[in-house]
């Protein structure tokens, strides 16, 4: 392999409000710089980033050259950072998204079995009931004040209710989760991170207690199924169970809530397409696919680490170096998507990578799509005159790195 000097790291604005409002020019600039570029990222420092549809897909499917586990790849910086996590948060280090084969295969097949016992289609009627219940509470709030935050009073409680019910967690515990989970969105400053960690810690303690309770008295959801799988000899340790339940809870609602809130905003920004959709809900599936591509809430994946020195898309990557897949840049690559900056709810084909690719592709993709479609249909059917309660220029995104998340979405109807 030819030894090439490492290119200087580019500084990009990936946090500002103007970037979050319209990230497309930044993705275009990144693709112009090359399929794999060296970037100075917030929090992580210097890292490689795959920017084109082709490079992103190649990276996410190349499990031989790139791995998830920083310790095994010899990344000392990440190793040290993870070691600093408080003791009761240590199981978080071992969740499935941070594991490689064969461990990942074992964990994924256990959760796949448990998850797929009930098809998402069979869940649809129950999801509609949960969406309507959340909308009842949104309406109550709206009766009290002229503008109501759709994110806090609908987009969050609905997917949280879904994942709690799937896991078999008691409904009366949901308000606790809401308050712990709401801290994640504020984790953009040192104080915010400490606040988030204390919420995380409470969540982990709760999960441990609930696992112990359910191993004696199963409540009949996914959590009980995962414990059973352990009893069937497939050895999910208590820490692995904790990590799995944590991942499902957080990945299962924090993402979907922002997809729902972001979709409502995007449709309000595009009234013609909203009118087409509300006139024919058979368009819901293609509209949701396009909203996933267009918003690309998870802008960037978790880091991968080079297992050995290697050459990738013309760059020489050294063992243990970090490389990210920029899903949002791939989803706006004009060589695959015509007029990528335009929302087109009829777009077909639409092979976006909003859910990632390869063995770590999102486990809840189907559920998230159905949840988003139900949320939009129930919301706009019940409140056909829904509109923003503040000027569009005052709608803010969080400064969190790697995701496109709204702070709040005040609406009136
Ligand atoms: C719109 C909503 C969602 C989006 C945009 C999303 C996005 C993603 C992405 C991009 C990944 C791969 C990350 C990487 O490779 O670094 C992922 C993985 C994952 N997602 Fe989702 N997700 C969503 C909803 C959900 C839901 C509803 C659940 C659970 C019920 C879920 C559970 C998971 C799990 C368990 C993984 C890890 C899979 C593995 O490592 O094998 N996600 N998601």
CSV table of C-alpha atoms and ligand atoms in Angstrom, one decimal:
chain,number,residue,atom,x,y,z
A,1,UNK,CA,0.0,0.0,0.0
A,2,UNK,CA,1.3,3.5,-0.9
A,3,UNK,CA,1.9,5.6,2.1
A,4,UNK,CA,0.1,9.0,1.6
A,5,UNK,CA,0.3,11.9,4.0
A,6,UNK,CA,-2.9,12.4,6.0
A,7,UNK,CA,-5.0,15.3,4.5
A,8,UNK,CA,-5.5,18.3,6.9
A,9,UNK,CA,-8.8,18.0,8.8
A,10,UNK,CA,-11.5,20.3,7.5
A,11,UNK,CA,-13.5,22.4,9.9
A,12,UNK,CA,-17.2,22.3,9.2
A,13,UNK,CA,-20.1,24.1,10.9
A,14,UNK,CA,-22.2,21.1,12.1
A,15,UNK,CA,-23.9,22.7,15.1
A,16,UNK,CA,-25.2,26.2,14.2
A,17,UNK,CA,-28.8,27.1,13.8
A,18,UNK,CA,-28.3,28.1,10.2
A,19,UNK,CA,-26.8,24.7,9.4
A,20,UNK,CA,-29.6,22.8,11.2
A,21,UNK,CA,-32.3,24.8,9.4
A,22,UNK,CA,-30.8,24.0,6.0
A,23,UNK,CA,-28.0,21.4,6.1
A,24,UNK,CA,-28.1,20.6,2.4
A,25,UNK,CA,-25.3,23.1,1.3
A,26,UNK,CA,-22.9,21.5,3.9
A,27,UNK,CA,-23.6,18.0,2.7
A,28,UNK,CA,-22.9,19.1,-0.9
A,29,UNK,CA,-19.6,20.7,0.2
A,30,UNK,CA,-18.6,17.5,2.0
A,31,UNK,CA,-19.4,15.3,-1.0
A,32,UNK,CA,-17.4,17.8,-3.2
A,33,UNK,CA,-14.4,17.4,-1.0
A,34,UNK,CA,-14.4,13.6,-1.7
A,35,UNK,CA,-16.2,10.3,-0.8
A,36,UNK,CA,-14.1,10.0,2.4
A,37,UNK,CA,-12.8,13.1,4.1
A,38,UNK,CA,-10.8,14.1,7.2
A,39,UNK,CA,-12.9,16.4,9.4
A,40,UNK,CA,-12.6,18.0,12.8
A,41,UNK,CA,-15.8,17.0,14.5
A,42,UNK,CA,-17.4,18.4,17.7
A,43,UNK,CA,-16.7,16.1,20.7
A,44,UNK,CA,-14.7,13.5,18.7
A,45,UNK,CA,-12.0,15.7,17.3
A,46,UNK,CA,-10.3,14.5,14.0
A,47,UNK,CA,-12.1,11.7,12.2
A,48,UNK,CA,-12.8,10.3,8.8
A,49,UNK,CA,-16.3,10.8,7.3
A,50,UNK,CA,-17.9,8.9,4.4
A,51,UNK,CA,-20.0,11.4,2.4
A,52,UNK,CA,-21.4,9.8,-0.7
A,53,UNK,CA,-24.2,7.2,-1.1
A,54,UNK,CA,-21.7,4.7,-2.4
A,55,UNK,CA,-19.0,5.2,0.2
A,56,UNK,CA,-21.6,5.2,3.1
A,57,UNK,CA,-23.0,1.9,1.9
A,58,UNK,CA,-19.6,0.4,1.4
A,59,UNK,CA,-18.4,1.5,4.9
A,60,UNK,CA,-21.5,0.2,6.7
A,61,UNK,CA,-21.3,-3.2,5.0
A,62,UNK,CA,-17.6,-3.7,5.4
A,63,UNK,CA,-17.5,-5.5,8.7
A,64,UNK,CA,-14.1,-7.0,8.0
A,65,UNK,CA,-12.2,-3.8,7.8
A,66,UNK,CA,-14.3,-1.6,10.1
A,67,UNK,CA,-15.6,-2.5,13.6
A,68,UNK,CA,-17.8,-1.0,16.3
A,69,UNK,CA,-15.8,-1.9,19.4
A,70,UNK,CA,-13.2,0.9,20.1
A,71,UNK,CA,-11.4,-1.2,22.7
A,72,UNK,CA,-10.7,-4.2,20.4
A,73,UNK,CA,-9.7,-1.8,17.6
A,74,UNK,CA,-7.2,-0.2,20.0
A,75,UNK,CA,-8.7,3.3,20.2
A,76,UNK,CA,-7.2,4.5,23.5
A,77,UNK,CA,-9.1,7.8,23.5
A,78,UNK,CA,-12.5,6.2,23.3
A,79,UNK,CA,-11.4,3.4,25.7
A,80,UNK,CA,-10.5,6.0,28.3
A,81,UNK,CA,-13.7,8.0,27.8
A,82,UNK,CA,-15.9,4.9,28.2
A,83,UNK,CA,-13.9,3.8,31.4
A,84,UNK,CA,-15.0,7.1,33.0
A,85,UNK,CA,-18.7,6.2,32.8
A,86,UNK,CA,-20.1,5.8,36.3
A,87,UNK,CA,-20.4,2.2,37.5
A,88,UNK,CA,-24.1,1.7,37.0
A,89,UNK,CA,-23.9,3.1,33.5
A,90,UNK,CA,-21.2,0.6,32.5
A,91,UNK,CA,-23.7,-1.9,30.8
A,92,UNK,CA,-24.4,0.9,28.2
A,93,UNK,CA,-20.8,0.2,26.9
A,94,UNK,CA,-21.9,-3.2,25.8
A,95,UNK,CA,-25.1,-2.7,23.9
A,96,UNK,CA,-25.6,-4.3,20.5
A,97,UNK,CA,-24.7,-1.3,18.4
A,98,UNK,CA,-21.3,-1.3,20.0
A,99,UNK,CA,-20.7,-5.0,19.3
A,100,UNK,CA,-19.1,-6.9,16.5
A,101,UNK,CA,-19.8,-10.4,15.1
A,102,UNK,CA,-20.0,-13.1,16.5
A,103,UNK,CA,-21.4,-11.4,19.7
A,104,UNK,CA,-23.5,-9.0,17.7
A,105,UNK,CA,-25.1,-11.9,15.7
A,106,UNK,CA,-26.0,-13.7,18.9
A,107,UNK,CA,-27.6,-10.6,20.5
A,108,UNK,CA,-29.4,-9.5,17.3
A,109,UNK,CA,-30.9,-12.9,16.7
A,110,UNK,CA,-32.2,-13.1,20.3
A,111,UNK,CA,-33.9,-9.7,20.0
A,112,UNK,CA,-35.1,-10.3,16.5
A,113,UNK,CA,-36.8,-13.5,17.6
A,114,UNK,CA,-38.4,-11.7,20.6
A,115,UNK,CA,-39.3,-8.6,18.5
A,116,UNK,CA,-40.8,-10.4,15.6
A,117,UNK,CA,-43.2,-12.6,17.7
A,118,UNK,CA,-45.8,-9.9,17.0
A,119,UNK,CA,-45.9,-8.5,13.5
A,120,UNK,CA,-45.9,-4.7,13.2
A,121,UNK,CA,-49.0,-4.9,11.1
A,122,UNK,CA,-50.9,-6.7,13.8
A,123,UNK,CA,-49.9,-3.9,16.2
A,124,UNK,CA,-51.5,-1.2,14.0
A,125,UNK,CA,-54.9,-1.0,15.8
A,126,UNK,CA,-53.2,-0.7,19.2
A,127,UNK,CA,-50.8,1.9,17.8
A,128,UNK,CA,-53.8,3.9,16.6
A,129,UNK,CA,-55.4,3.8,20.1
A,130,UNK,CA,-52.1,5.0,21.7
A,131,UNK,CA,-51.8,7.8,19.1
A,132,UNK,CA,-55.4,8.9,19.8
A,133,UNK,CA,-54.8,8.8,23.6
A,134,UNK,CA,-51.7,11.1,23.1
A,135,UNK,CA,-53.8,13.4,20.9
A,136,UNK,CA,-56.5,13.6,23.6
A,137,UNK,CA,-53.9,14.9,26.0
A,138,UNK,CA,-52.5,17.3,23.4
A,139,UNK,CA,-56.1,18.7,22.9
A,140,UNK,CA,-56.4,19.1,26.7
A,141,UNK,CA,-53.2,21.1,26.8
A,142,UNK,CA,-54.3,23.2,23.8
A,143,UNK,CA,-57.5,24.1,25.6
A,144,UNK,CA,-55.5,25.5,28.5
A,145,UNK,CA,-53.1,27.6,26.5
A,146,UNK,CA,-53.2,29.2,23.0
A,147,UNK,CA,-50.0,27.4,21.7
A,148,UNK,CA,-49.1,23.9,22.7
A,149,UNK,CA,-45.7,22.1,22.2
A,150,UNK,CA,-46.5,19.2,19.9
A,151,UNK,CA,-43.1,17.7,20.6
A,152,UNK,CA,-43.6,17.4,24.3
A,153,UNK,CA,-47.3,16.6,24.2
A,154,UNK,CA,-47.6,14.3,21.3
A,155,UNK,CA,-44.4,13.4,19.4
A,156,UNK,CA,-42.7,12.2,22.6
A,157,UNK,CA,-45.5,10.5,24.6
A,158,UNK,CA,-46.8,8.5,21.6
A,159,UNK,CA,-43.6,6.5,20.7
A,160,UNK,CA,-42.7,6.3,24.4
A,161,UNK,CA,-46.0,4.6,25.1
A,162,UNK,CA,-45.5,2.3,22.2
A,163,UNK,CA,-42.0,1.1,23.2
A,164,UNK,CA,-43.0,0.9,26.9
A,165,UNK,CA,-46.0,-1.3,26.0
A,166,UNK,CA,-43.9,-3.5,23.7
A,167,UNK,CA,-41.4,-4.0,26.4
A,168,UNK,CA,-44.1,-4.8,28.9
A,169,UNK,CA,-43.4,-1.9,31.3
A,170,UNK,CA,-46.2,-0.6,33.5
A,171,UNK,CA,-48.1,2.4,32.1
A,172,UNK,CA,-47.9,4.2,35.4
A,173,UNK,CA,-44.1,4.4,35.1
A,174,UNK,CA,-44.2,6.3,31.8
A,175,UNK,CA,-44.1,9.8,33.3
A,176,UNK,CA,-40.7,8.9,34.9
A,177,UNK,CA,-39.3,7.9,31.5
A,178,UNK,CA,-40.6,11.1,30.0
A,179,UNK,CA,-38.7,13.2,32.5
A,180,UNK,CA,-35.5,11.1,32.3
A,181,UNK,CA,-35.6,10.9,28.5
A,182,UNK,CA,-36.4,14.6,28.0
A,183,UNK,CA,-33.0,15.3,29.4
A,184,UNK,CA,-31.3,13.7,26.3
A,185,UNK,CA,-32.3,16.6,24.1
A,186,UNK,CA,-30.6,19.1,26.4
A,187,UNK,CA,-27.3,17.3,26.3
A,188,UNK,CA,-25.4,20.0,24.4
A,189,UNK,CA,-23.5,21.6,27.3
A,190,UNK,CA,-21.4,20.3,30.2
A,191,UNK,CA,-24.3,20.9,32.6
A,192,UNK,CA,-26.7,19.4,30.1
A,193,UNK,CA,-24.5,16.3,29.8
A,194,UNK,CA,-24.4,15.9,33.6
A,195,UNK,CA,-28.1,16.3,33.8
A,196,UNK,CA,-28.5,13.7,31.0
A,197,UNK,CA,-26.2,11.3,32.8
A,198,UNK,CA,-28.2,11.5,36.0
A,199,UNK,CA,-31.3,10.7,34.1
A,200,UNK,CA,-29.5,7.8,32.4
A,201,UNK,CA,-28.4,6.6,35.8
A,202,UNK,CA,-32.0,6.6,37.1
A,203,UNK,CA,-33.2,4.8,34.0
A,204,UNK,CA,-30.5,2.1,34.4
A,205,UNK,CA,-31.5,1.5,38.1
A,206,UNK,CA,-35.1,1.3,37.1
A,207,UNK,CA,-34.3,-1.2,34.3
A,208,UNK,CA,-32.3,-3.4,36.7
A,209,UNK,CA,-35.1,-3.5,39.2
A,210,UNK,CA,-37.7,-4.1,36.6
A,211,UNK,CA,-35.6,-7.0,35.1
A,212,UNK,CA,-35.3,-8.6,38.5
A,213,UNK,CA,-39.1,-8.2,39.1
A,214,UNK,CA,-40.0,-9.6,35.7
A,215,UNK,CA,-37.7,-12.6,36.0
A,216,UNK,CA,-40.0,-13.6,38.9
A,217,UNK,CA,-43.3,-12.2,37.6
A,218,UNK,CA,-43.2,-11.7,33.8
A,219,UNK,CA,-45.5,-9.1,32.5
A,220,UNK,CA,-45.7,-10.7,29.0
A,221,UNK,CA,-43.8,-8.2,26.8
A,222,UNK,CA,-40.5,-8.1,25.0
A,223,UNK,CA,-38.6,-7.8,28.3
A,224,UNK,CA,-40.0,-11.1,29.6
A,225,UNK,CA,-39.3,-12.7,26.2
A,226,UNK,CA,-35.6,-11.6,26.4
A,227,UNK,CA,-35.3,-13.0,29.9
A,228,UNK,CA,-36.9,-16.2,28.7
A,229,UNK,CA,-34.4,-16.4,25.9
A,230,UNK,CA,-31.7,-16.2,28.5
A,231,UNK,CA,-33.3,-19.1,30.4
A,232,UNK,CA,-33.5,-21.1,27.2
A,233,UNK,CA,-29.7,-21.4,27.5
A,234,UNK,CA,-28.7,-18.5,25.2
A,235,UNK,CA,-26.9,-16.7,28.0
A,236,UNK,CA,-28.0,-13.1,28.1
A,237,UNK,CA,-26.2,-11.8,31.2
A,238,UNK,CA,-28.0,-9.3,33.4
A,239,UNK,CA,-25.7,-6.6,32.0
A,240,UNK,CA,-26.5,-7.6,28.5
A,241,UNK,CA,-30.2,-7.6,29.2
A,242,UNK,CA,-29.9,-4.1,30.7
A,243,UNK,CA,-27.9,-2.9,27.7
A,244,UNK,CA,-30.5,-4.3,25.3
A,245,UNK,CA,-33.6,-2.9,27.2
A,246,UNK,CA,-31.8,0.5,27.4
A,247,UNK,CA,-31.0,0.5,23.7
A,248,UNK,CA,-34.6,-0.4,22.8
A,249,UNK,CA,-36.0,2.2,25.1
A,250,UNK,CA,-33.8,5.0,23.9
A,251,UNK,CA,-33.5,4.1,20.2
A,252,UNK,CA,-37.1,3.2,20.2
A,253,UNK,CA,-38.5,6.6,21.1
A,254,UNK,CA,-35.9,9.3,21.0
A,255,UNK,CA,-35.5,8.8,17.2
A,256,UNK,CA,-39.1,8.4,16.3
A,257,UNK,CA,-40.2,11.4,18.3
A,258,UNK,CA,-38.0,13.7,16.3
A,259,UNK,CA,-39.0,12.0,13.1
A,260,UNK,CA,-42.6,12.7,13.9
A,261,UNK,CA,-42.1,16.3,15.0
A,262,UNK,CA,-39.7,17.0,12.1
A,263,UNK,CA,-42.2,15.5,9.6
A,264,UNK,CA,-45.0,17.8,10.9
A,265,UNK,CA,-42.8,20.8,10.5
A,266,UNK,CA,-41.6,19.7,7.0
A,267,UNK,CA,-45.2,19.2,5.9
A,268,UNK,CA,-46.3,22.6,7.2
A,269,UNK,CA,-43.3,24.0,5.3
A,270,UNK,CA,-44.7,22.3,2.1
A,271,UNK,CA,-48.4,23.0,2.2
A,272,UNK,CA,-49.1,21.7,-1.4
A,273,UNK,CA,-47.7,18.2,-0.5
A,274,UNK,CA,-49.5,18.3,2.9
A,275,UNK,CA,-52.7,18.9,1.0
A,276,UNK,CA,-52.0,16.0,-1.4
A,277,UNK,CA,-51.3,13.7,1.5
A,278,UNK,CA,-54.3,14.6,3.6
A,279,UNK,CA,-56.5,14.1,0.5
A,280,UNK,CA,-55.2,10.6,0.0
A,281,UNK,CA,-53.7,8.8,2.9
A,282,UNK,CA,-52.7,5.9,0.6
A,283,UNK,CA,-49.7,8.1,-0.1
A,284,UNK,CA,-48.6,7.8,3.6
A,285,UNK,CA,-46.0,5.0,3.0
A,286,UNK,CA,-44.1,6.9,0.2
A,287,UNK,CA,-44.5,10.2,2.1
A,288,UNK,CA,-43.0,8.7,5.3
A,289,UNK,CA,-40.1,7.2,3.2
A,290,UNK,CA,-39.4,10.7,1.7
A,291,UNK,CA,-39.7,12.4,5.1
A,292,UNK,CA,-37.1,9.9,6.5
A,293,UNK,CA,-34.8,10.7,3.6
A,294,UNK,CA,-35.4,14.5,3.6
A,295,UNK,CA,-35.0,15.0,7.4
A,296,UNK,CA,-32.4,12.3,8.0
A,297,UNK,CA,-32.8,12.8,11.7
A,298,UNK,CA,-29.7,10.5,12.4
A,299,UNK,CA,-27.4,12.6,10.3
A,300,UNK,CA,-24.3,10.6,11.2
A,301,UNK,CA,-23.9,7.0,12.5
A,302,UNK,CA,-22.0,5.8,15.5
A,303,UNK,CA,-18.3,5.7,14.8
A,304,UNK,CA,-16.6,2.7,13.2
A,305,UNK,CA,-12.9,1.9,13.8
A,306,UNK,CA,-10.4,0.6,11.3
A,307,UNK,CA,-9.4,-3.0,12.4
A,308,UNK,CA,-6.0,-2.6,10.6
A,309,UNK,CA,-4.3,0.0,8.4
A,310,UNK,CA,-6.2,0.0,5.1
A,311,UNK,CA,-7.0,1.9,2.0
A,312,UNK,CA,-10.6,3.0,1.7
A,313,UNK,CA,-12.1,5.2,-1.1
A,314,UNK,CA,-8.6,6.5,-2.0
A,315,UNK,CA,-7.7,7.4,1.6
A,316,UNK,CA,-5.2,5.6,3.8
A,317,UNK,CA,-6.8,4.9,7.1
A,318,UNK,CA,-4.7,3.8,10.1
A,319,UNK,CA,-5.7,1.1,12.6
A,320,UNK,CA,-8.0,2.3,15.4
A,321,UNK,CA,-8.9,5.6,13.5
A,322,UNK,CA,-12.5,6.6,13.7
A,323,UNK,CA,-14.7,6.7,10.6
A,324,UNK,CA,-18.3,7.9,10.5
A,325,UNK,CA,-21.0,7.4,7.8
A,326,UNK,CA,-22.8,10.6,7.1
A,327,UNK,CA,-26.3,9.2,6.3
A,328,UNK,CA,-27.7,12.7,5.6
A,329,UNK,CA,-25.1,13.4,3.0
A,330,UNK,CA,-25.7,10.0,1.4
A,331,UNK,CA,-29.5,10.7,1.4
A,332,UNK,CA,-29.0,13.9,-0.5
A,333,UNK,CA,-26.4,12.6,-3.0
A,334,UNK,CA,-27.7,13.8,-6.4
A,335,UNK,CA,-26.1,10.8,-8.2
A,336,UNK,CA,-28.9,8.7,-6.6
A,337,UNK,CA,-31.7,11.2,-5.7
A,338,UNK,CA,-32.9,13.7,-8.3
A,339,UNK,CA,-33.4,17.2,-6.8
A,340,UNK,CA,-32.5,15.9,-3.4
A,341,UNK,CA,-33.2,19.2,-1.7
A,342,UNK,CA,-36.8,19.0,-2.8
A,343,UNK,CA,-39.4,17.1,-0.7
A,344,UNK,CA,-41.3,14.8,-3.1
A,345,UNK,CA,-43.8,12.6,-1.3
A,346,UNK,CA,-44.2,10.6,-4.6
A,347,UNK,CA,-40.4,9.8,-4.9
A,348,UNK,CA,-39.9,6.3,-6.2
A,349,UNK,CA,-37.6,4.4,-5.9
A,350,UNK,CA,-36.4,5.9,-2.6
A,351,UNK,CA,-33.6,3.7,-1.3
A,352,UNK,CA,-32.5,6.1,1.5
A,353,UNK,CA,-30.2,5.0,4.3
A,354,UNK,CA,-31.9,6.9,7.1
A,355,UNK,CA,-32.0,3.6,9.0
A,356,UNK,CA,-28.3,2.8,8.3
A,357,UNK,CA,-27.2,-0.4,6.4
A,358,UNK,CA,-25.3,-3.6,6.9
A,359,UNK,CA,-25.7,-5.8,10.0
A,360,UNK,CA,-26.5,-2.9,12.3
A,361,UNK,CA,-29.4,-1.6,10.2
A,362,UNK,CA,-32.1,-0.3,12.4
A,363,UNK,CA,-34.1,-3.1,14.2
A,364,UNK,CA,-37.1,-0.9,14.6
A,365,UNK,CA,-37.3,0.5,11.0
A,366,UNK,CA,-40.7,-1.0,10.2
A,367,UNK,CA,-42.2,0.0,13.5
A,368,UNK,CA,-40.8,3.6,13.2
A,369,UNK,CA,-42.3,3.9,9.7
A,370,UNK,CA,-45.8,2.7,10.8
A,371,UNK,CA,-45.7,4.9,13.9
A,372,UNK,CA,-44.8,7.9,11.9
A,373,UNK,CA,-47.6,7.2,9.3
A,374,UNK,CA,-50.2,6.7,12.1
A,375,UNK,CA,-49.0,9.8,13.9
A,376,UNK,CA,-49.4,12.0,10.8
A,377,UNK,CA,-52.7,10.6,9.7
A,378,UNK,CA,-54.4,10.8,13.2
A,379,UNK,CA,-52.9,14.3,13.9
A,380,UNK,CA,-53.9,15.9,10.6
A,381,UNK,CA,-57.3,14.2,10.4
A,382,UNK,CA,-58.2,15.4,13.9
A,383,UNK,CA,-56.7,18.9,13.5
A,384,UNK,CA,-57.0,19.7,9.8
A,385,UNK,CA,-56.1,23.4,10.4
A,386,UNK,CA,-53.0,22.7,12.4
A,387,UNK,CA,-50.4,25.5,12.1
A,388,UNK,CA,-47.4,26.9,13.8
A,389,UNK,CA,-48.2,29.0,16.9
A,390,UNK,CA,-45.0,31.0,16.4
A,391,UNK,CA,-43.3,32.5,13.3
A,392,UNK,CA,-41.4,29.9,11.3
A,393,UNK,CA,-38.1,31.8,11.9
A,394,UNK,CA,-38.5,31.2,15.7
A,395,UNK,CA,-38.6,27.4,15.4
A,396,UNK,CA,-35.3,26.2,16.8
A,397,UNK,CA,-33.2,23.0,16.4
A,398,UNK,CA,-31.0,21.7,19.2
A,399,UNK,CA,-27.3,22.1,18.8
A,400,UNK,CA,-26.7,18.4,19.4
A,401,UNK,CA,-24.0,16.9,17.1
A,402,UNK,CA,-25.2,14.3,14.6
A,403,UNK,CA,-28.9,14.7,14.8
A,404,UNK,CA,-31.5,17.1,13.5
A,405,UNK,CA,-33.8,17.5,16.5
A,406,UNK,CA,-36.3,20.3,17.2
A,407,UNK,CA,-36.2,22.0,20.6
A,408,UNK,CA,-40.0,22.4,20.6
A,409,UNK,CA,-42.8,22.7,18.1
A,410,UNK,CA,-45.5,25.1,19.3
A,411,UNK,CA,-48.7,24.6,17.3
A,412,UNK,CA,-52.3,25.8,17.3
A,413,UNK,CA,-55.4,24.6,15.5
B,1,LIG,C1,-37.4,7.2,12.7
B,1,LIG,C2,-36.9,6.5,13.7
B,1,LIG,C3,-35.6,5.8,13.7
B,1,LIG,C4,-34.4,6.2,13.1
B,1,LIG,C5,-34.2,7.4,12.1
B,1,LIG,C6,-33.4,5.2,13.4
B,1,LIG,C7,-32.1,5.1,12.9
B,1,LIG,C8,-31.2,4.1,13.2
B,1,LIG,C9,-29.9,4.1,12.6
B,1,LIG,C10,-29.3,5.1,11.6
B,1,LIG,C11,-29.3,3.0,13.1
B,1,LIG,C12,-27.9,2.4,12.8
B,1,LIG,C13,-26.9,3.3,13.5
B,1,LIG,C14,-25.4,2.9,13.2
B,1,LIG,O1,-25.2,2.1,12.3
B,1,LIG,O2,-24.5,3.5,13.8
B,1,LIG,C15,-30.2,2.3,14.1
B,1,LIG,C16,-30.0,1.2,14.8
B,1,LIG,C17,-30.8,0.7,15.7
B,1,LIG,N1,-32.2,1.1,16.0
B,1,LIG,FE1,-33.1,2.6,15.1
B,1,LIG,N2,-34.0,4.3,14.3
B,1,LIG,C18,-35.3,4.6,14.5
B,1,LIG,C19,-36.3,4.0,15.2
B,1,LIG,C20,-36.0,2.8,16.0
B,1,LIG,C21,-37.0,2.1,16.8
B,1,LIG,C22,-38.5,2.5,16.9
B,1,LIG,C23,-36.3,1.1,17.4
B,1,LIG,C24,-36.8,0.0,18.4
B,1,LIG,C25,-38.0,-0.3,18.6
B,1,LIG,C26,-34.9,1.2,17.0
B,1,LIG,C27,-34.0,0.3,17.5
B,1,LIG,C28,-32.7,0.3,16.9
B,1,LIG,C29,-31.7,-0.7,17.4
B,1,LIG,C30,-31.9,-1.8,18.4
B,1,LIG,C31,-30.5,-0.5,16.6
B,1,LIG,C32,-29.2,-1.2,16.7
B,1,LIG,C33,-29.2,-2.4,15.7
B,1,LIG,C34,-27.9,-3.2,15.7
B,1,LIG,O3,-26.9,-2.8,16.2
B,1,LIG,O4,-28.0,-4.3,15.2
B,1,LIG,N3,-34.8,2.2,16.2
B,1,LIG,N4,-31.4,3.1,14.1
